[in-house]
mmCIF file of C-alpha atoms and ligand atoms in Angstrom:
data_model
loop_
_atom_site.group_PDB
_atom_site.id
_atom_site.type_symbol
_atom_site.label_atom_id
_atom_site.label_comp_id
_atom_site.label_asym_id
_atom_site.label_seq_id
_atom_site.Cartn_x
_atom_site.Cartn_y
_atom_site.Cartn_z
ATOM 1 C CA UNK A 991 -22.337 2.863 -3.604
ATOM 2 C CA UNK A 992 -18.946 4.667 -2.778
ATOM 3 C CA UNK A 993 -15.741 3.460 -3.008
ATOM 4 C CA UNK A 994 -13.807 1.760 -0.659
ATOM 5 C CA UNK A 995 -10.463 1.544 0.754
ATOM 6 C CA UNK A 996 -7.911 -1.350 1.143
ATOM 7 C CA UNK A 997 -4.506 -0.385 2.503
ATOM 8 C CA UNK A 998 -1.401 -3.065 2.445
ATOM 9 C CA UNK A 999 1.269 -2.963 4.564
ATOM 10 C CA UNK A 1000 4.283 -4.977 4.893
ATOM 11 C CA UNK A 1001 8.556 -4.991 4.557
ATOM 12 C CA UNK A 1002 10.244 -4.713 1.041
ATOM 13 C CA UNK A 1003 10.704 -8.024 -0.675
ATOM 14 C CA UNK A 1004 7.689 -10.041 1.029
ATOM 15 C CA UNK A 1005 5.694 -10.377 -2.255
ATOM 16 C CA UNK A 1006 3.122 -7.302 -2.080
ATOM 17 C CA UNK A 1007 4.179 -6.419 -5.731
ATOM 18 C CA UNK A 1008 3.729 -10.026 -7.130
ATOM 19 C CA UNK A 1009 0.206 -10.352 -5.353
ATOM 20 C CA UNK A 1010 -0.684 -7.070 -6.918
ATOM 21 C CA UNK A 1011 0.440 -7.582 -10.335
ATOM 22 C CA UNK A 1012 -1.480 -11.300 -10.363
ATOM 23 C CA UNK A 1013 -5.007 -9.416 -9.618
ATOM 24 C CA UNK A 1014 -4.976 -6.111 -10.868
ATOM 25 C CA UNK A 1015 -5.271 -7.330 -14.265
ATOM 26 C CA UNK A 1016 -8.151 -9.538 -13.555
ATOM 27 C CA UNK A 1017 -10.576 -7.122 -11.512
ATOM 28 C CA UNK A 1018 -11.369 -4.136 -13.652
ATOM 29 C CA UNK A 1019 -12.931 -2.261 -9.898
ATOM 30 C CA UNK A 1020 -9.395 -1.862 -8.673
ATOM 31 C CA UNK A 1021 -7.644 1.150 -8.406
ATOM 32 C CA UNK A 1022 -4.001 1.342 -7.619
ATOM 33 C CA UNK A 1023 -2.988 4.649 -5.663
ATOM 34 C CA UNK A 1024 0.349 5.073 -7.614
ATOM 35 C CA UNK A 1025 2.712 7.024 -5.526
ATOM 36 C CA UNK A 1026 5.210 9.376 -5.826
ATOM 37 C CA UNK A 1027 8.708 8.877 -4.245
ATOM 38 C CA UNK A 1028 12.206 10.304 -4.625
ATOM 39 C CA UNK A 1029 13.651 7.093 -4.466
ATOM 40 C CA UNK A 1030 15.794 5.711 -7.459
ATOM 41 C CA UNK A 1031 13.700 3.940 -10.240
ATOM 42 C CA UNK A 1032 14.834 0.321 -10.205
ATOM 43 C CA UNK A 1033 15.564 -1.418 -13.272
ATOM 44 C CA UNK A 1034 12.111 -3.240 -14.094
ATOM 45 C CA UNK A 1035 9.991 -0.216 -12.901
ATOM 46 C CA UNK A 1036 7.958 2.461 -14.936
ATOM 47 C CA UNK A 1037 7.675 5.970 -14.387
ATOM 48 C CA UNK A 1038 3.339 6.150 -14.081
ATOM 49 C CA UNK A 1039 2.805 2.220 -13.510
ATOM 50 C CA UNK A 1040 5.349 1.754 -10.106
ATOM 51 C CA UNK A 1041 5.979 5.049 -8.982
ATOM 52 C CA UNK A 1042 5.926 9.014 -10.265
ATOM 53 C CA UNK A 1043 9.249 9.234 -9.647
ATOM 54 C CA UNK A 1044 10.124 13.219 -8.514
ATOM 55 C CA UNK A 1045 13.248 15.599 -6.947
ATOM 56 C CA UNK A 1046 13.577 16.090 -3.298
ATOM 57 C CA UNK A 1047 12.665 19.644 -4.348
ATOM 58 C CA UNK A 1048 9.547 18.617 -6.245
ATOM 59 C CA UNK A 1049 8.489 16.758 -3.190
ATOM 60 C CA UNK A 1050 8.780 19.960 -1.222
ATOM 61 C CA UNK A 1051 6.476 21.851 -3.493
ATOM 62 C CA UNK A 1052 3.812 19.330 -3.615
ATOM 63 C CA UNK A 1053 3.608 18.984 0.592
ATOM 64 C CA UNK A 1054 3.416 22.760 0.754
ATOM 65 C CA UNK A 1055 0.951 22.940 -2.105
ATOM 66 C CA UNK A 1056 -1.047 20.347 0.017
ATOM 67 C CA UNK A 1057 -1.002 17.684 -2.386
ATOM 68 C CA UNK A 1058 -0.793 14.851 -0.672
ATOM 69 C CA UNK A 1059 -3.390 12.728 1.350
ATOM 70 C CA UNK A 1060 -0.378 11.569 3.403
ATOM 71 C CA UNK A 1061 3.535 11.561 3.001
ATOM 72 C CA UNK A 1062 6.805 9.464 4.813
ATOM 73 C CA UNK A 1063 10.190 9.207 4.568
ATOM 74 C CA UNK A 1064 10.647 5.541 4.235
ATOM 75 C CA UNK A 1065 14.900 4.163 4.066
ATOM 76 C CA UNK A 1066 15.700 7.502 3.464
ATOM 77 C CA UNK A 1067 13.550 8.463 0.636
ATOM 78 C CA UNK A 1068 9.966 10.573 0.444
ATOM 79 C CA UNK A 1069 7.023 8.893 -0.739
ATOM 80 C CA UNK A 1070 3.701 10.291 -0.853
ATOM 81 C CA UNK A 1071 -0.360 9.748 -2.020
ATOM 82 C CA UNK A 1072 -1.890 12.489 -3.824
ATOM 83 C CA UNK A 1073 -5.200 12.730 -2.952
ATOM 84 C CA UNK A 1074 -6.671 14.013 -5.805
ATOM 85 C CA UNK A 1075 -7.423 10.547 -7.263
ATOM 86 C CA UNK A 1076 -8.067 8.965 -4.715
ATOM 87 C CA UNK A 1077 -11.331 10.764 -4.291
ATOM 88 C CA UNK A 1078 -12.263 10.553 -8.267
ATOM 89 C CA UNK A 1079 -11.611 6.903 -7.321
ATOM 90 C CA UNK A 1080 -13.924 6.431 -4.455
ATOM 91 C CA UNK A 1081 -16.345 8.863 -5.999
ATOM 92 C CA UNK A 1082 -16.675 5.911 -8.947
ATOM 93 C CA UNK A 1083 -17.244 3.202 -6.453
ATOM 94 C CA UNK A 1084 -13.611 1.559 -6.727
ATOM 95 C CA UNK A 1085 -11.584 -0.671 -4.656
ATOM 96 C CA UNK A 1086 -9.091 1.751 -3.848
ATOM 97 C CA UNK A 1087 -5.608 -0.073 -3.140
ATOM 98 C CA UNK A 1088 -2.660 1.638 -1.333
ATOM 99 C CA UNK A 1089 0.620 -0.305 -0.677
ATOM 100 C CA UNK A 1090 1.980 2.151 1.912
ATOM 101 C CA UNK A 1091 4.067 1.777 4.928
ATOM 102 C CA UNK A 1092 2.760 1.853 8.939
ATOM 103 C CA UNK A 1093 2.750 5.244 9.014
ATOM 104 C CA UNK A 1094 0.990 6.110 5.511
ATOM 105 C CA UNK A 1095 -1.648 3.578 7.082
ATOM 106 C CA UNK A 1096 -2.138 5.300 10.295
ATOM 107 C CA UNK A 1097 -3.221 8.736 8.596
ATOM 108 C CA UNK A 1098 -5.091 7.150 5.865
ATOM 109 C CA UNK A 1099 -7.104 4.966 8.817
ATOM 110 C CA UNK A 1100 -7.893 8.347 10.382
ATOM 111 C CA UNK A 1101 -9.552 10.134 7.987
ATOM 112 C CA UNK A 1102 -11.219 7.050 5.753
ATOM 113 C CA UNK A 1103 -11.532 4.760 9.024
ATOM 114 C CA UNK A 1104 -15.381 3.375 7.970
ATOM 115 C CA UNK A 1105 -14.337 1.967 5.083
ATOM 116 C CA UNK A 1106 -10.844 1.322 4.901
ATOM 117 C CA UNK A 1107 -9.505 -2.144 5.333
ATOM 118 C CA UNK A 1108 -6.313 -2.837 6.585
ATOM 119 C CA UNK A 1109 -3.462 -5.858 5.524
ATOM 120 C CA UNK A 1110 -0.445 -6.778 6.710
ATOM 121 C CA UNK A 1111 2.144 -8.734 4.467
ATOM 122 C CA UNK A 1112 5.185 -10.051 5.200
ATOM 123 C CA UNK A 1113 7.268 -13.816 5.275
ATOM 124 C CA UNK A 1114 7.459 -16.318 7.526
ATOM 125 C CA UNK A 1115 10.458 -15.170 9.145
ATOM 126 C CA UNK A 1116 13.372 -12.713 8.863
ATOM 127 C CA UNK A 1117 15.797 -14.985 7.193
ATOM 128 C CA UNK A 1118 12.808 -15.399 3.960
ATOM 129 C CA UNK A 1119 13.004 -12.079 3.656
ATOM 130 C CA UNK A 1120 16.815 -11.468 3.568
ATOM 131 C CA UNK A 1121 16.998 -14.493 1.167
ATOM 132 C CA UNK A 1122 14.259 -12.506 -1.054
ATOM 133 C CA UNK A 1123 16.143 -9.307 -1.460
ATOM 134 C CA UNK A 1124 19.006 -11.198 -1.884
ATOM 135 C CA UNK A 1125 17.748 -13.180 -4.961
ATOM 136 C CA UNK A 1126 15.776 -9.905 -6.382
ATOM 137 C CA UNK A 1127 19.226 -8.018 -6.361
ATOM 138 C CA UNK A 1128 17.707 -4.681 -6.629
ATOM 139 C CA UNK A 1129 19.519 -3.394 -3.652
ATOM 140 C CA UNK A 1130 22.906 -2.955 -2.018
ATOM 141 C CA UNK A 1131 23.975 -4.891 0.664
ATOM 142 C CA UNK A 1132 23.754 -1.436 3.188
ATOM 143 C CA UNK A 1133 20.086 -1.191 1.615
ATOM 144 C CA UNK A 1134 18.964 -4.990 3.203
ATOM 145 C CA UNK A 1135 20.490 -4.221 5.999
ATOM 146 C CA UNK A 1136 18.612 -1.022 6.182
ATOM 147 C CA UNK A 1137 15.367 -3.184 4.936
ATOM 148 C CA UNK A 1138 15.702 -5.750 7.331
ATOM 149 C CA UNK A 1139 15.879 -2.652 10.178
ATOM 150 C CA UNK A 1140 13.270 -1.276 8.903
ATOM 151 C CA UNK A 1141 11.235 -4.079 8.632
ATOM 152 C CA UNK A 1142 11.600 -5.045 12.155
ATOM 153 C CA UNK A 1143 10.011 -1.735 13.658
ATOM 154 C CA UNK A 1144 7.004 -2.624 11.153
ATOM 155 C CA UNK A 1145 6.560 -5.701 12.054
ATOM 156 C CA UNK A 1146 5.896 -4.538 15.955
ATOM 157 C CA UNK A 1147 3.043 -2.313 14.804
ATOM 158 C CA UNK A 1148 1.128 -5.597 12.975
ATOM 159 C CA UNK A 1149 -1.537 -5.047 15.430
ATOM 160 C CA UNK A 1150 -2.722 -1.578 13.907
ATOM 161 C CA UNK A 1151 -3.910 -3.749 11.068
ATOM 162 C CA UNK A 1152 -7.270 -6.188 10.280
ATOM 163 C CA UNK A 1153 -5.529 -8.409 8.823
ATOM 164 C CA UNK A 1154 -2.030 -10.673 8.503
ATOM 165 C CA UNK A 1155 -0.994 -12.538 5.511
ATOM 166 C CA UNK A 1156 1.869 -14.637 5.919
ATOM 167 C CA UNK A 1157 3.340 -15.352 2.121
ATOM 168 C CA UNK A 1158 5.152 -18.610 2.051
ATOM 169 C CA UNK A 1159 2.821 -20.526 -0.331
ATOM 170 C CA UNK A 1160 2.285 -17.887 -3.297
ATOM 171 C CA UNK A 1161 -0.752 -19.887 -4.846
ATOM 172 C CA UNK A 1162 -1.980 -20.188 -0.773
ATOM 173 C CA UNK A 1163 -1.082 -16.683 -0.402
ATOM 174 C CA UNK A 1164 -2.732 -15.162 -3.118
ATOM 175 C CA UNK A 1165 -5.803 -17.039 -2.732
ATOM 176 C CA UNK A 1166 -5.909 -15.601 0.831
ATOM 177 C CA UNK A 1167 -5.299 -11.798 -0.927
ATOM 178 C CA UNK A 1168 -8.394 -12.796 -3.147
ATOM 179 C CA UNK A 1169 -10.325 -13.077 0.031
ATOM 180 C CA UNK A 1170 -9.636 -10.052 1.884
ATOM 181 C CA UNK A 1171 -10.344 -8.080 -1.393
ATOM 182 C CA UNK A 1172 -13.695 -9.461 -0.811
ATOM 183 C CA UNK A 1173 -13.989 -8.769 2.268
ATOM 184 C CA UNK A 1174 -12.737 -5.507 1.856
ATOM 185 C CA UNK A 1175 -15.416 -4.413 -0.969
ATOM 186 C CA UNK A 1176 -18.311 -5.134 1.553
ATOM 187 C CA UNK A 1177 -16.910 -2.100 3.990
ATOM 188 C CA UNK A 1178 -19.622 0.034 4.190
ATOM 189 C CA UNK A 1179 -19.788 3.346 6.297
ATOM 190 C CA UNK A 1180 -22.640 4.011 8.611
ATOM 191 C CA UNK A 1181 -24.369 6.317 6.250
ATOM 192 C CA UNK A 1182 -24.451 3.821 3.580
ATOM 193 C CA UNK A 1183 -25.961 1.319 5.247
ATOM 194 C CA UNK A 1184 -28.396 3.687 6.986
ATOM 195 C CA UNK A 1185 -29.535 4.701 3.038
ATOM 196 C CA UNK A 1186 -29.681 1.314 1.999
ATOM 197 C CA UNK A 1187 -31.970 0.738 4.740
ATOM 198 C CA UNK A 1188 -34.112 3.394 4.366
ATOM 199 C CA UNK A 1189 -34.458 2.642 0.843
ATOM 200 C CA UNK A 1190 -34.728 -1.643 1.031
HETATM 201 P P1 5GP B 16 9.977 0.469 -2.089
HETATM 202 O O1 5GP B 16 11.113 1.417 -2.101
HETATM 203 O O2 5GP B 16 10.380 -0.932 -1.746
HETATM 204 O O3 5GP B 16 9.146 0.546 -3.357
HETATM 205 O O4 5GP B 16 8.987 0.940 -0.932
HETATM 206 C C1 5GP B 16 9.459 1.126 0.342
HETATM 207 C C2 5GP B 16 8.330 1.306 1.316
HETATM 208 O O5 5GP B 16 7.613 2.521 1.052
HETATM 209 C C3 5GP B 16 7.273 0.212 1.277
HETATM 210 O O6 5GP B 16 7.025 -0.191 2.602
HETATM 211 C C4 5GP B 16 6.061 0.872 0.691
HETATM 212 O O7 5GP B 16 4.867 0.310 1.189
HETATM 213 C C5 5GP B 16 6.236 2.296 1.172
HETATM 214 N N1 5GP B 16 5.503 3.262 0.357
HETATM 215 C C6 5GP B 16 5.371 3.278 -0.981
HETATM 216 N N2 5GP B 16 4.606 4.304 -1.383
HETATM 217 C C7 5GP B 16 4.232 4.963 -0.255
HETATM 218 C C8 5GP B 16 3.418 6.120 -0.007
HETATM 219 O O8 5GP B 16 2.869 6.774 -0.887
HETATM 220 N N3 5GP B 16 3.276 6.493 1.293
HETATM 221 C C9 5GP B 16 3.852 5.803 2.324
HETATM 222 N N4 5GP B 16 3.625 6.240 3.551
HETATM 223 N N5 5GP B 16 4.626 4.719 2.128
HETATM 224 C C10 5GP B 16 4.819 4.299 0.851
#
Protein backbone atom coordinates (compact mmCIF):
# COMPACT_ATOMS: atom_id res chain seq x y z
CA UNK A 1 0.00 0.00 0.00
CA UNK A 2 0.95 3.77 -0.55
CA UNK A 3 1.51 6.22 1.79
CA UNK A 4 -0.72 8.44 3.30
CA UNK A 5 -1.13 11.90 4.33
CA UNK A 6 -1.99 13.60 7.71
CA UNK A 7 -1.85 17.39 7.74
CA UNK A 8 -2.08 19.46 11.28
CA UNK A 9 -3.15 22.68 11.56
CA UNK A 10 -3.47 24.98 14.36
CA UNK A 11 -2.03 28.63 16.09
CA UNK A 12 1.60 28.81 17.55
CA UNK A 13 1.83 27.72 21.14
CA UNK A 14 -1.30 25.23 21.25
CA UNK A 15 0.88 22.08 21.78
CA UNK A 16 1.31 20.64 18.06
CA UNK A 17 5.13 20.35 18.79
CA UNK A 18 4.73 18.51 22.20
CA UNK A 19 2.10 16.01 20.62
CA UNK A 20 4.58 15.42 17.88
CA UNK A 21 7.64 14.95 19.79
CA UNK A 22 5.60 12.31 22.32
CA UNK A 23 4.79 9.95 19.11
CA UNK A 24 7.26 10.30 16.61
CA UNK A 25 9.62 8.40 18.59
CA UNK A 26 7.31 5.59 19.22
CA UNK A 27 5.88 4.84 15.57
CA UNK A 28 8.77 4.03 13.31
CA UNK A 29 5.87 4.59 9.94
CA UNK A 30 5.92 8.30 10.56
CA UNK A 31 7.42 10.70 8.50
CA UNK A 32 7.80 14.28 9.48
CA UNK A 33 7.75 16.77 6.37
CA UNK A 34 10.52 19.06 7.85
CA UNK A 35 10.15 22.46 6.41
CA UNK A 36 12.06 25.13 5.39
CA UNK A 37 11.43 28.73 6.67
CA UNK A 38 13.29 32.03 6.86
CA UNK A 39 12.21 32.58 10.17
CA UNK A 40 14.81 32.96 13.09
CA UNK A 41 15.93 29.57 14.69
CA UNK A 42 14.69 29.70 18.27
CA UNK A 43 16.83 28.71 21.00
CA UNK A 44 15.86 24.88 21.53
CA UNK A 45 15.51 24.21 17.72
CA UNK A 46 17.84 22.28 15.23
CA UNK A 47 18.75 23.11 11.88
CA UNK A 48 17.39 19.43 9.99
CA UNK A 49 15.11 18.21 13.06
CA UNK A 50 12.65 21.69 13.40
CA UNK A 51 13.21 23.50 10.42
CA UNK A 52 15.96 23.93 7.31
CA UNK A 53 16.41 27.17 8.19
CA UNK A 54 17.32 29.38 4.69
CA UNK A 55 17.79 33.35 3.32
CA UNK A 56 14.92 35.19 1.91
CA UNK A 57 17.06 34.85 -1.23
CA UNK A 58 17.44 31.09 -0.93
CA UNK A 59 13.73 30.90 -0.63
CA UNK A 60 13.43 32.72 -3.92
CA UNK A 61 15.57 30.25 -5.76
CA UNK A 62 13.91 27.22 -4.52
CA UNK A 63 10.06 28.61 -5.56
CA UNK A 64 11.43 29.44 -8.99
CA UNK A 65 13.33 26.17 -9.22
CA UNK A 66 9.87 24.60 -8.34
CA UNK A 67 10.86 23.03 -5.27
CA UNK A 68 8.25 23.19 -3.23
CA UNK A 69 4.91 21.16 -2.96
CA UNK A 70 3.45 24.35 -1.43
CA UNK A 71 4.86 27.66 0.18
CA UNK A 72 3.29 30.75 2.70
CA UNK A 73 4.31 33.59 4.28
CA UNK A 74 3.20 32.96 7.76
CA UNK A 75 3.92 36.32 10.63
CA UNK A 76 6.04 37.61 8.19
CA UNK A 77 8.32 34.83 7.39
CA UNK A 78 8.40 32.10 4.25
CA UNK A 79 7.93 28.62 4.96
CA UNK A 80 7.72 25.98 2.51
CA UNK A 81 7.41 21.79 1.81
CA UNK A 82 9.71 20.40 -0.63
CA UNK A 83 8.16 17.87 -2.35
CA UNK A 84 10.77 15.76 -3.17
CA UNK A 85 10.40 13.67 0.02
CA UNK A 86 7.35 13.71 0.39
CA UNK A 87 6.85 11.43 -2.55
CA UNK A 88 9.96 8.99 -1.51
CA UNK A 89 7.80 9.04 1.64
CA UNK A 90 4.49 8.00 0.32
CA UNK A 91 6.19 5.85 -2.26
CA UNK A 92 7.44 3.67 1.09
CA UNK A 93 3.99 3.47 2.49
CA UNK A 94 4.52 6.18 5.38
CA UNK A 95 2.34 8.24 7.48
CA UNK A 96 3.32 11.36 6.06
CA UNK A 97 2.88 14.27 8.75
CA UNK A 98 2.82 18.02 7.83
CA UNK A 99 2.33 20.70 10.57
CA UNK A 100 1.47 23.53 8.15
CA UNK A 101 -0.74 26.47 8.36
CA UNK A 102 -4.55 26.91 6.59
CA UNK A 103 -3.21 27.77 3.59
CA UNK A 104 -0.28 25.05 3.23
CA UNK A 105 -3.41 22.70 3.97
CA UNK A 106 -5.61 23.96 1.31
CA UNK A 107 -3.00 23.18 -1.59
CA UNK A 108 -1.79 20.06 -0.09
CA UNK A 109 -5.81 18.89 0.17
CA UNK A 110 -5.97 19.65 -3.56
CA UNK A 111 -3.60 17.68 -5.03
CA UNK A 112 -3.39 14.56 -2.28
CA UNK A 113 -7.27 15.00 -1.39
CA UNK A 114 -7.96 10.84 -1.31
CA UNK A 115 -5.76 10.28 1.19
CA UNK A 116 -4.93 13.14 3.13
CA UNK A 117 -6.39 13.64 6.54
CA UNK A 118 -6.90 16.79 7.97
CA UNK A 119 -6.47 18.15 12.01
CA UNK A 120 -7.07 21.06 13.60
CA UNK A 121 -5.24 21.99 16.97
CA UNK A 122 -5.60 24.65 19.05
CA UNK A 123 -6.67 25.59 23.11
CA UNK A 124 -9.61 26.03 24.69
CA UNK A 125 -9.73 29.60 24.33
CA UNK A 126 -7.68 32.68 23.37
CA UNK A 127 -6.52 33.61 26.78
CA UNK A 128 -4.69 29.59 26.99
CA UNK A 129 -3.00 30.46 24.25
CA UNK A 130 -1.64 33.95 25.18
CA UNK A 131 -0.76 32.42 28.62
CA UNK A 132 1.26 29.62 26.52
CA UNK A 133 3.45 31.92 24.55
CA UNK A 134 3.80 33.82 27.42
CA UNK A 135 5.31 31.00 29.61
CA UNK A 136 7.37 29.51 26.42
CA UNK A 137 9.07 33.04 26.07
CA UNK A 138 10.28 32.41 22.66
CA UNK A 139 8.72 35.50 21.32
CA UNK A 140 8.40 39.26 21.72
CA UNK A 141 5.55 40.78 23.01
CA UNK A 142 4.74 42.43 19.14
CA UNK A 143 5.22 38.62 18.01
CA UNK A 144 1.95 37.31 20.43
CA UNK A 145 0.26 39.96 19.49
CA UNK A 146 0.92 39.15 15.93
CA UNK A 147 0.23 35.26 16.97
CA UNK A 148 -2.83 35.86 18.62
CA UNK A 149 -3.96 37.90 15.12
CA UNK A 150 -2.99 35.43 13.31
CA UNK A 151 -4.47 32.83 15.08
CA UNK A 152 -7.83 34.30 15.00
CA UNK A 153 -8.18 34.30 11.05
CA UNK A 154 -7.19 30.43 11.44
CA UNK A 155 -9.37 29.63 13.69
CA UNK A 156 -12.45 30.87 11.25
CA UNK A 157 -11.30 28.44 8.57
CA UNK A 158 -11.59 25.21 11.27
CA UNK A 159 -14.21 23.95 9.04
CA UNK A 160 -11.77 23.16 6.02
CA UNK A 161 -10.53 20.45 8.33
CA UNK A 162 -11.76 16.57 9.43
CA UNK A 163 -10.95 16.99 12.47
CA UNK A 164 -10.67 19.40 15.87
CA UNK A 165 -8.57 18.68 18.80
CA UNK A 166 -9.03 20.86 21.59
CA UNK A 167 -5.63 20.49 23.92
CA UNK A 168 -6.43 21.26 27.48
CA UNK A 169 -5.79 17.79 28.99
CA UNK A 170 -2.26 16.80 27.38
CA UNK A 171 -2.57 13.01 28.45
CA UNK A 172 -6.56 13.45 27.02
CA UNK A 173 -5.18 15.25 24.18
CA UNK A 174 -2.64 13.10 23.04
CA UNK A 175 -4.58 10.07 23.41
CA UNK A 176 -7.10 11.73 21.03
CA UNK A 177 -3.83 12.52 18.46
CA UNK A 178 -3.15 8.66 18.84
CA UNK A 179 -6.55 8.13 17.39
CA UNK A 180 -6.71 10.22 14.45
CA UNK A 181 -3.24 8.79 13.44
CA UNK A 182 -5.22 5.71 13.21
CA UNK A 183 -7.69 6.83 11.56
CA UNK A 184 -5.64 8.58 9.31
CA UNK A 185 -3.45 5.37 8.19
CA UNK A 186 -6.72 3.62 6.96
CA UNK A 187 -7.20 6.57 4.10
CA UNK A 188 -7.21 4.77 1.15
CA UNK A 189 -7.71 6.27 -2.45
CA UNK A 190 -10.21 4.82 -4.81
CA UNK A 191 -7.67 2.93 -6.77
CA UNK A 192 -6.41 1.19 -3.81
CA UNK A 193 -9.31 -0.11 -2.69
CA UNK A 194 -10.49 -1.00 -6.21
CA UNK A 195 -6.94 -3.31 -6.34
CA UNK A 196 -7.49 -4.68 -3.11
CA UNK A 197 -10.73 -5.78 -4.30
CA UNK A 198 -9.87 -7.16 -7.32
CA UNK A 199 -7.22 -9.04 -5.73
CA UNK A 200 -9.24 -10.27 -2.14
P1 LIG B 1 6.40 28.62 13.86
O1 LIG B 1 7.11 29.86 13.46
O2 LIG B 1 5.63 28.77 15.13
O3 LIG B 1 7.31 27.41 13.86
O4 LIG B 1 5.32 28.32 12.72
C1 LIG B 1 4.42 29.28 12.35
C2 LIG B 1 3.35 28.71 11.47
O5 LIG B 1 3.89 28.27 10.22
C3 LIG B 1 2.64 27.49 12.04
O6 LIG B 1 1.25 27.69 11.90
C4 LIG B 1 3.10 26.35 11.18
O7 LIG B 1 2.11 25.35 11.07
C5 LIG B 1 3.32 27.04 9.86
N1 LIG B 1 4.23 26.31 8.98
C6 LIG B 1 5.36 25.67 9.32
N2 LIG B 1 5.93 25.09 8.26
C7 LIG B 1 5.13 25.37 7.20
C8 LIG B 1 5.17 25.03 5.80
O8 LIG B 1 6.06 24.36 5.29
N3 LIG B 1 4.16 25.51 5.03
C9 LIG B 1 3.13 26.25 5.54
N4 LIG B 1 2.19 26.64 4.70
N5 LIG B 1 3.06 26.59 6.84
C10 LIG B 1 4.05 26.16 7.67
Amino acid sequence: MNGVLLVISGPSGCGKSSLLNSVLDKHNDIYFSISTTTREIRDGEKEGIDYYYISKKQFQNEIQEGLFLEWAEVHGNFYGTSIKPIEKAIGEGKLVIFDIDVQGHKIVKKRYSSILTSLFITTPNQEILKDRLIKRATDSEDVIKQRIINAKSEMARIDEYDYLLVNDDFELALSQFEAILSVARLKRDKNQIEKFASLW
